[in-house]
Amino acid sequence: MRKRRKKLGAAALAVVLLLTMVLAGCGTQGGSTGTQGSGDTGKADGGSAPAKTLDAIKQRGKVIAGVKFDTKLFGLKDPASGNVEGFDIDIAKALAKKILGDESKVELKEVTSKTRIPLLKNGDIDMIIATMTITEERKQEVDFSDVYFKAGQSLLVKKGSKIASVADIKKGVKVLTVKGSTSAQNIREKAPEATVLEFENYQEAFTALKAGQGDALTTDNAILYGMTKQDPNYQVVGGTFTDEPYGIAIRKGDTEFVTYVNEFLKGMKASGEYDKLHEKWIGEKPSK
């Protein structure tokens, strides 16, 4: 009788151990697939396999685009109406129309230069359309579309300033820029003796410049021109001292969506729609 009880006890223990192993195996597999999450989010879970962005968009019925809310001409939120407008916003809407047949089927989620890549990698957004320069370093973390806008880094100063170009950025000069941008790195390389102060976003940096916290603000010239429209007491000087080609950032490895977006951009340029948007926001057609 004792032997029988021992055998039954051993058998029960074996079953428990087997069930534990099976459940643990299922848990591990589910946490590392890297496919879209359940429900209508299409959110990636951070695994090694890329999420199929195009499938997720079609399933949920809307595009989730990471855009700037503080960058006039490209993505600026009107505090009164709550509307976000700009060149990047119109690109996002056009892409939503291409995928879903309706430009209104887009959710605009605010990103900054510092937060945009983490939000994309976490699956909180489908893509980044936010004045993002294509760099070799960033290519290690995300994939990029073809260039959709050509910019270059420059300087913004108050009219009457003695600073006329990057050559005037010397020891004792305070330059303002934004965290997580290529601008901070570039100005440190071009003017290593200058003091560089970094802010969370462009509006904070511009406010600081107007408050006298710095002598110049540096970022892409297209963004700076937007600031001169906000306050004509400031001007862009010295031309450009870098090339800043903007691309639409997509989760690493999602080659299908990269190809789709590139075809979308080619179609916009071939139809003349791209030229119209460029002229609408920048004031002129793009140089060929």
Tab-separated table of C-alpha atoms in Angstrom:
chain	number	residue	atom	x	y	z
A	1	MET	CA	0.000	0.000	0.000
A	2	ARG	CA	2.835	2.368	0.910
A	3	LYS	CA	4.616	1.544	-2.323
A	4	ARG	CA	1.443	2.293	-4.275
A	5	ARG	CA	1.061	5.668	-2.519
A	6	LYS	CA	4.668	6.483	-3.255
A	7	LYS	CA	4.160	5.637	-6.927
A	8	LEU	CA	1.011	7.781	-7.098
A	9	GLY	CA	2.810	10.644	-5.353
A	10	ALA	CA	5.732	10.443	-7.763
A	11	ALA	CA	3.376	10.368	-10.738
A	12	ALA	CA	1.477	13.430	-9.483
A	13	LEU	CA	4.722	15.297	-8.961
A	14	ALA	CA	5.840	14.423	-12.484
A	15	VAL	CA	2.567	15.798	-13.907
A	16	VAL	CA	2.954	19.051	-11.945
A	17	LEU	CA	6.531	19.461	-13.145
A	18	LEU	CA	5.492	18.786	-16.746
A	19	LEU	CA	2.676	21.340	-16.591
A	20	THR	CA	5.048	23.910	-15.087
A	21	MET	CA	7.528	23.404	-17.922
A	22	VAL	CA	4.825	23.689	-20.574
A	23	LEU	CA	3.402	26.895	-19.074
A	24	ALA	CA	6.852	28.408	-18.708
A	25	GLY	CA	7.628	27.543	-22.310
A	26	CYS	CA	4.440	29.200	-23.510
A	27	GLY	CA	5.195	32.327	-21.486
A	28	THR	CA	8.691	32.602	-22.920
A	29	GLN	CA	7.544	32.145	-26.474
A	30	GLY	CA	4.774	34.713	-26.170
A	31	GLY	CA	7.111	37.343	-24.720
A	32	SER	CA	9.731	37.180	-27.465
A	33	THR	CA	7.904	36.893	-30.746
A	34	GLY	CA	8.064	40.593	-31.584
A	35	THR	CA	4.745	40.471	-33.446
A	36	GLN	CA	1.875	42.908	-33.102
A	37	GLY	CA	-0.015	42.986	-29.824
A	38	SER	CA	-3.629	41.991	-29.433
A	39	GLY	CA	-6.513	44.384	-29.955
A	40	ASP	CA	-6.397	47.281	-32.391
A	41	THR	CA	-3.064	48.796	-31.451
A	42	GLY	CA	-0.770	46.697	-33.638
A	43	LYS	CA	1.905	47.498	-31.084
A	44	ALA	CA	5.190	45.649	-31.214
A	45	ASP	CA	6.316	44.000	-27.991
A	46	GLY	CA	10.010	44.780	-28.360
A	47	GLY	CA	11.103	41.310	-29.554
A	48	SER	CA	13.632	40.550	-32.254
A	49	ALA	CA	11.176	40.078	-35.138
A	50	PRO	CA	9.858	43.284	-36.768
A	51	ALA	CA	6.200	44.189	-36.498
A	52	LYS	CA	4.334	44.277	-39.812
A	53	THR	CA	3.414	47.934	-39.686
A	54	LEU	CA	1.270	47.991	-42.828
A	55	ASP	CA	-0.854	45.059	-41.613
A	56	ALA	CA	-1.277	46.694	-38.187
A	57	ILE	CA	-2.436	49.975	-39.730
A	58	LYS	CA	-5.016	48.264	-41.927
A	59	GLN	CA	-6.268	46.164	-39.019
A	60	ARG	CA	-6.754	49.117	-36.655
A	61	GLY	CA	-8.015	51.465	-39.376
A	62	LYS	CA	-5.720	54.402	-38.661
A	63	VAL	CA	-2.118	55.539	-38.965
A	64	ILE	CA	-0.289	56.542	-35.773
A	65	ALA	CA	2.394	59.056	-36.756
A	66	GLY	CA	5.027	60.499	-34.434
A	67	VAL	CA	5.259	64.215	-35.232
A	68	LYS	CA	6.527	67.427	-33.672
A	69	PHE	CA	4.089	69.777	-31.954
A	70	ASP	CA	6.588	72.629	-31.526
A	71	THR	CA	8.099	73.150	-34.970
A	72	LYS	CA	6.498	75.835	-37.124
A	73	LEU	CA	6.202	74.923	-40.814
A	74	PHE	CA	6.620	71.212	-40.064
A	75	GLY	CA	4.480	70.369	-37.040
A	76	LEU	CA	3.059	73.035	-34.742
A	77	LYS	CA	0.054	72.743	-32.435
A	78	ASP	CA	-2.293	75.702	-32.240
A	79	PRO	CA	-3.051	76.121	-28.509
A	80	ALA	CA	-6.426	77.700	-29.276
A	81	SER	CA	-7.822	75.140	-31.727
A	82	GLY	CA	-5.712	72.154	-30.751
A	83	ASN	CA	-4.946	71.511	-34.430
A	84	VAL	CA	-1.452	70.437	-35.463
A	85	GLU	CA	-0.312	71.756	-38.835
A	86	GLY	CA	2.774	71.679	-41.008
A	87	PHE	CA	4.655	69.998	-43.842
A	88	ASP	CA	5.235	66.768	-41.897
A	89	ILE	CA	1.578	66.681	-40.862
A	90	ASP	CA	0.437	66.881	-44.481
A	91	ILE	CA	2.828	64.073	-45.409
A	92	ALA	CA	1.301	61.917	-42.646
A	93	LYS	CA	-2.222	62.698	-43.851
A	94	ALA	CA	-1.300	61.873	-47.447
A	95	LEU	CA	0.131	58.536	-46.323
A	96	ALA	CA	-3.065	57.750	-44.392
A	97	LYS	CA	-5.055	58.496	-47.550
A	98	LYS	CA	-2.786	56.196	-49.546
A	99	ILE	CA	-3.171	53.293	-47.112
A	100	LEU	CA	-6.746	53.733	-45.881
A	101	GLY	CA	-8.359	55.992	-48.475
A	102	ASP	CA	-9.020	58.789	-45.966
A	103	GLU	CA	-6.503	61.404	-44.803
A	104	SER	CA	-8.419	61.933	-41.569
A	105	LYS	CA	-7.625	58.392	-40.425
A	106	VAL	CA	-4.421	59.449	-38.733
A	107	GLU	CA	-3.521	59.905	-35.079
A	108	LEU	CA	-0.833	62.514	-34.502
A	109	LYS	CA	1.246	61.601	-31.474
A	110	GLU	CA	3.707	64.171	-30.149
A	111	VAL	CA	7.391	63.263	-30.176
A	112	THR	CA	10.569	65.197	-29.443
A	113	SER	CA	14.071	64.608	-30.771
A	114	LYS	CA	14.788	62.683	-27.564
A	115	THR	CA	11.627	60.540	-27.367
A	116	ARG	CA	10.901	59.672	-30.990
A	117	ILE	CA	13.145	56.609	-31.423
A	118	PRO	CA	12.103	54.979	-28.112
A	119	LEU	CA	8.415	55.506	-28.981
A	120	LEU	CA	8.946	53.893	-32.385
A	121	LYS	CA	10.893	50.948	-31.007
A	122	ASN	CA	8.257	50.372	-28.304
A	123	GLY	CA	5.524	50.234	-30.944
A	124	ASP	CA	3.680	53.318	-29.679
A	125	ILE	CA	3.837	54.867	-33.160
A	126	ASP	CA	3.979	53.430	-36.679
A	127	MET	CA	6.581	55.840	-38.001
A	128	ILE	CA	8.430	59.070	-37.258
A	129	ILE	CA	7.717	62.046	-39.542
A	130	ALA	CA	9.416	64.726	-37.466
A	131	THR	CA	12.265	66.643	-39.143
A	132	MET	CA	14.490	63.610	-38.526
A	133	THR	CA	17.899	63.649	-40.189
A	134	ILE	CA	19.111	60.380	-41.677
A	135	THR	CA	22.428	59.423	-40.050
A	136	GLU	CA	24.523	56.272	-39.972
A	137	GLU	CA	24.235	56.175	-36.183
A	138	ARG	CA	20.428	56.275	-36.283
A	139	LYS	CA	20.381	53.577	-38.966
A	140	GLN	CA	21.631	51.197	-36.290
A	141	GLU	CA	18.312	51.636	-34.448
A	142	VAL	CA	15.723	52.355	-37.153
A	143	ASP	CA	15.227	52.058	-40.898
A	144	PHE	CA	14.661	55.132	-43.050
A	145	SER	CA	12.677	55.929	-46.141
A	146	ASP	CA	14.233	57.803	-49.018
A	147	VAL	CA	14.918	61.505	-48.361
A	148	TYR	CA	11.690	63.506	-48.322
A	149	PHE	CA	13.138	66.915	-47.416
A	150	LYS	CA	16.602	68.465	-47.736
A	151	ALA	CA	17.673	70.870	-44.996
A	152	GLY	CA	20.941	72.155	-43.535
A	153	GLN	CA	21.978	73.368	-40.103
A	154	SER	CA	22.243	77.121	-39.568
A	155	LEU	CA	22.081	79.808	-36.879
A	156	LEU	CA	19.284	82.030	-35.588
A	157	VAL	CA	20.219	85.313	-33.906
A	158	LYS	CA	18.545	88.558	-32.922
A	159	LYS	CA	18.781	91.229	-35.582
A	160	GLY	CA	21.842	93.375	-34.929
A	161	SER	CA	23.843	90.491	-33.447
A	162	LYS	CA	27.586	90.401	-34.117
A	163	ILE	CA	27.256	86.708	-34.968
A	164	ALA	CA	27.138	86.365	-38.756
A	165	SER	CA	28.231	82.748	-39.239
A	166	VAL	CA	29.456	79.649	-37.407
A	167	ALA	CA	32.969	81.156	-37.530
A	168	ASP	CA	31.801	83.692	-34.932
A	169	ILE	CA	30.794	80.978	-32.448
A	170	LYS	CA	33.826	81.111	-30.166
A	171	LYS	CA	34.693	80.822	-26.488
A	172	GLY	CA	32.179	82.639	-24.309
A	173	VAL	CA	29.359	82.372	-26.854
A	174	LYS	CA	26.272	80.465	-25.675
A	175	VAL	CA	24.462	78.413	-28.305
A	176	LEU	CA	21.042	76.927	-27.675
A	177	THR	CA	19.778	73.706	-29.248
A	178	VAL	CA	17.582	70.676	-28.570
A	179	LYS	CA	18.310	67.417	-26.759
A	180	GLY	CA	18.624	64.317	-28.926
A	181	SER	CA	19.183	66.269	-32.155
A	182	THR	CA	22.138	66.124	-34.522
A	183	SER	CA	22.442	69.900	-34.085
A	184	ALA	CA	24.059	69.619	-30.651
A	185	GLN	CA	26.698	67.228	-31.901
A	186	ASN	CA	27.383	69.277	-35.030
A	187	ILE	CA	27.828	72.608	-33.241
A	188	ARG	CA	30.221	71.025	-30.724
A	189	GLU	CA	32.305	69.792	-33.637
A	190	LYS	CA	32.178	73.091	-35.550
A	191	ALA	CA	32.646	75.345	-32.491
A	192	PRO	CA	34.265	73.269	-29.711
A	193	GLU	CA	34.965	76.297	-27.478
A	194	ALA	CA	31.341	77.448	-27.325
A	195	THR	CA	28.964	76.725	-24.465
A	196	VAL	CA	26.080	74.570	-25.678
A	197	LEU	CA	22.790	74.574	-23.758
A	198	GLU	CA	20.235	71.888	-24.645
A	199	PHE	CA	16.461	72.157	-24.193
A	200	GLU	CA	13.593	69.674	-24.419
A	201	ASN	CA	12.073	71.165	-27.574
A	202	TYR	CA	12.405	74.021	-30.058
A	203	GLN	CA	9.861	76.312	-28.470
A	204	GLU	CA	11.695	76.135	-25.128
A	205	ALA	CA	14.980	76.887	-26.884
A	206	PHE	CA	13.491	79.818	-28.801
A	207	THR	CA	11.894	81.215	-25.646
A	208	ALA	CA	15.279	80.967	-23.910
A	209	LEU	CA	16.950	82.819	-26.784
A	210	LYS	CA	14.395	85.628	-26.582
A	211	ALA	CA	14.920	85.766	-22.806
A	212	GLY	CA	18.640	86.379	-23.328
A	213	GLN	CA	19.836	82.977	-22.085
A	214	GLY	CA	21.946	82.484	-25.185
A	215	ASP	CA	23.513	84.297	-28.122
A	216	ALA	CA	22.314	82.033	-30.926
A	217	LEU	CA	20.042	79.080	-31.561
A	218	THR	CA	21.087	76.329	-33.935
A	219	THR	CA	19.145	73.662	-35.787
A	220	ASP	CA	18.036	73.004	-39.361
A	221	ASN	CA	17.466	76.136	-41.429
A	222	ALA	CA	13.910	75.103	-42.347
A	223	ILE	CA	12.980	75.029	-38.660
A	224	LEU	CA	14.707	78.341	-37.997
A	225	TYR	CA	12.795	80.022	-40.822
A	226	GLY	CA	9.624	79.014	-39.016
A	227	MET	CA	10.872	80.851	-35.934
A	228	THR	CA	11.524	84.033	-37.919
A	229	LYS	CA	7.868	83.958	-38.976
A	230	GLN	CA	6.894	83.741	-35.312
A	231	ASP	CA	9.107	86.724	-34.428
A	232	PRO	CA	10.593	88.904	-37.207
A	233	ASN	CA	13.079	90.398	-34.735
A	234	TYR	CA	15.205	87.301	-35.357
A	235	GLN	CA	17.019	86.216	-38.493
A	236	VAL	CA	18.847	83.228	-39.947
A	237	VAL	CA	22.512	83.975	-40.700
A	238	GLY	CA	25.571	82.405	-42.247
A	239	GLY	CA	24.001	79.925	-44.649
A	240	THR	CA	24.197	76.205	-43.833
A	241	PHE	CA	27.180	74.310	-42.471
A	242	THR	CA	25.791	70.752	-42.661
A	243	ASP	CA	23.526	68.661	-44.862
A	244	GLU	CA	20.394	67.448	-43.071
A	245	PRO	CA	18.395	65.031	-45.248
A	246	TYR	CA	15.081	64.167	-43.569
A	247	GLY	CA	13.686	60.652	-43.749
A	248	ILE	CA	10.616	58.858	-42.406
A	249	ALA	CA	11.824	56.490	-39.695
A	250	ILE	CA	10.367	52.975	-39.558
A	251	ARG	CA	10.944	50.098	-37.142
A	252	LYS	CA	14.169	48.240	-37.839
A	253	GLY	CA	13.706	45.279	-40.158
A	254	ASP	CA	10.271	46.190	-41.526
A	255	THR	CA	11.495	46.270	-45.134
A	256	GLU	CA	7.989	45.794	-46.502
A	257	PHE	CA	6.827	49.092	-45.034
A	258	VAL	CA	10.024	50.893	-46.068
A	259	THR	CA	9.372	49.828	-49.660
A	260	TYR	CA	5.731	50.911	-49.411
A	261	VAL	CA	6.628	54.366	-48.051
A	262	ASN	CA	9.300	54.869	-50.724
A	263	GLU	CA	6.761	54.079	-53.444
A	264	PHE	CA	4.340	56.497	-51.786
A	265	LEU	CA	6.938	59.292	-51.817
A	266	LYS	CA	7.812	58.616	-55.470
A	267	GLY	CA	4.130	58.804	-56.346
A	268	MET	CA	3.734	62.147	-54.527
A	269	LYS	CA	6.660	63.632	-56.433
A	270	ALA	CA	5.538	62.244	-59.798
A	271	SER	CA	2.009	63.624	-59.371
A	272	GLY	CA	3.168	67.096	-58.351
A	273	GLU	CA	1.528	66.799	-54.930
A	274	TYR	CA	4.895	66.990	-53.178
A	275	ASP	CA	5.812	70.257	-54.950
A	276	LYS	CA	2.483	71.789	-53.891
A	277	LEU	CA	3.072	70.889	-50.225
A	278	HIS	CA	6.643	72.212	-50.346
A	279	GLU	CA	5.481	75.511	-51.822
A	280	LYS	CA	2.584	75.728	-49.343
A	281	TRP	CA	4.819	75.479	-46.264
A	282	ILE	CA	8.314	76.536	-47.363
A	283	GLY	CA	7.230	79.236	-49.797
A	284	GLU	CA	8.881	77.780	-52.887
A	285	LYS	CA	9.109	74.599	-54.915
A	286	PRO	CA	11.998	72.265	-54.045
A	287	SER	CA	15.221	72.701	-55.987
A	288	LYS	CA	15.834	69.918	-58.465
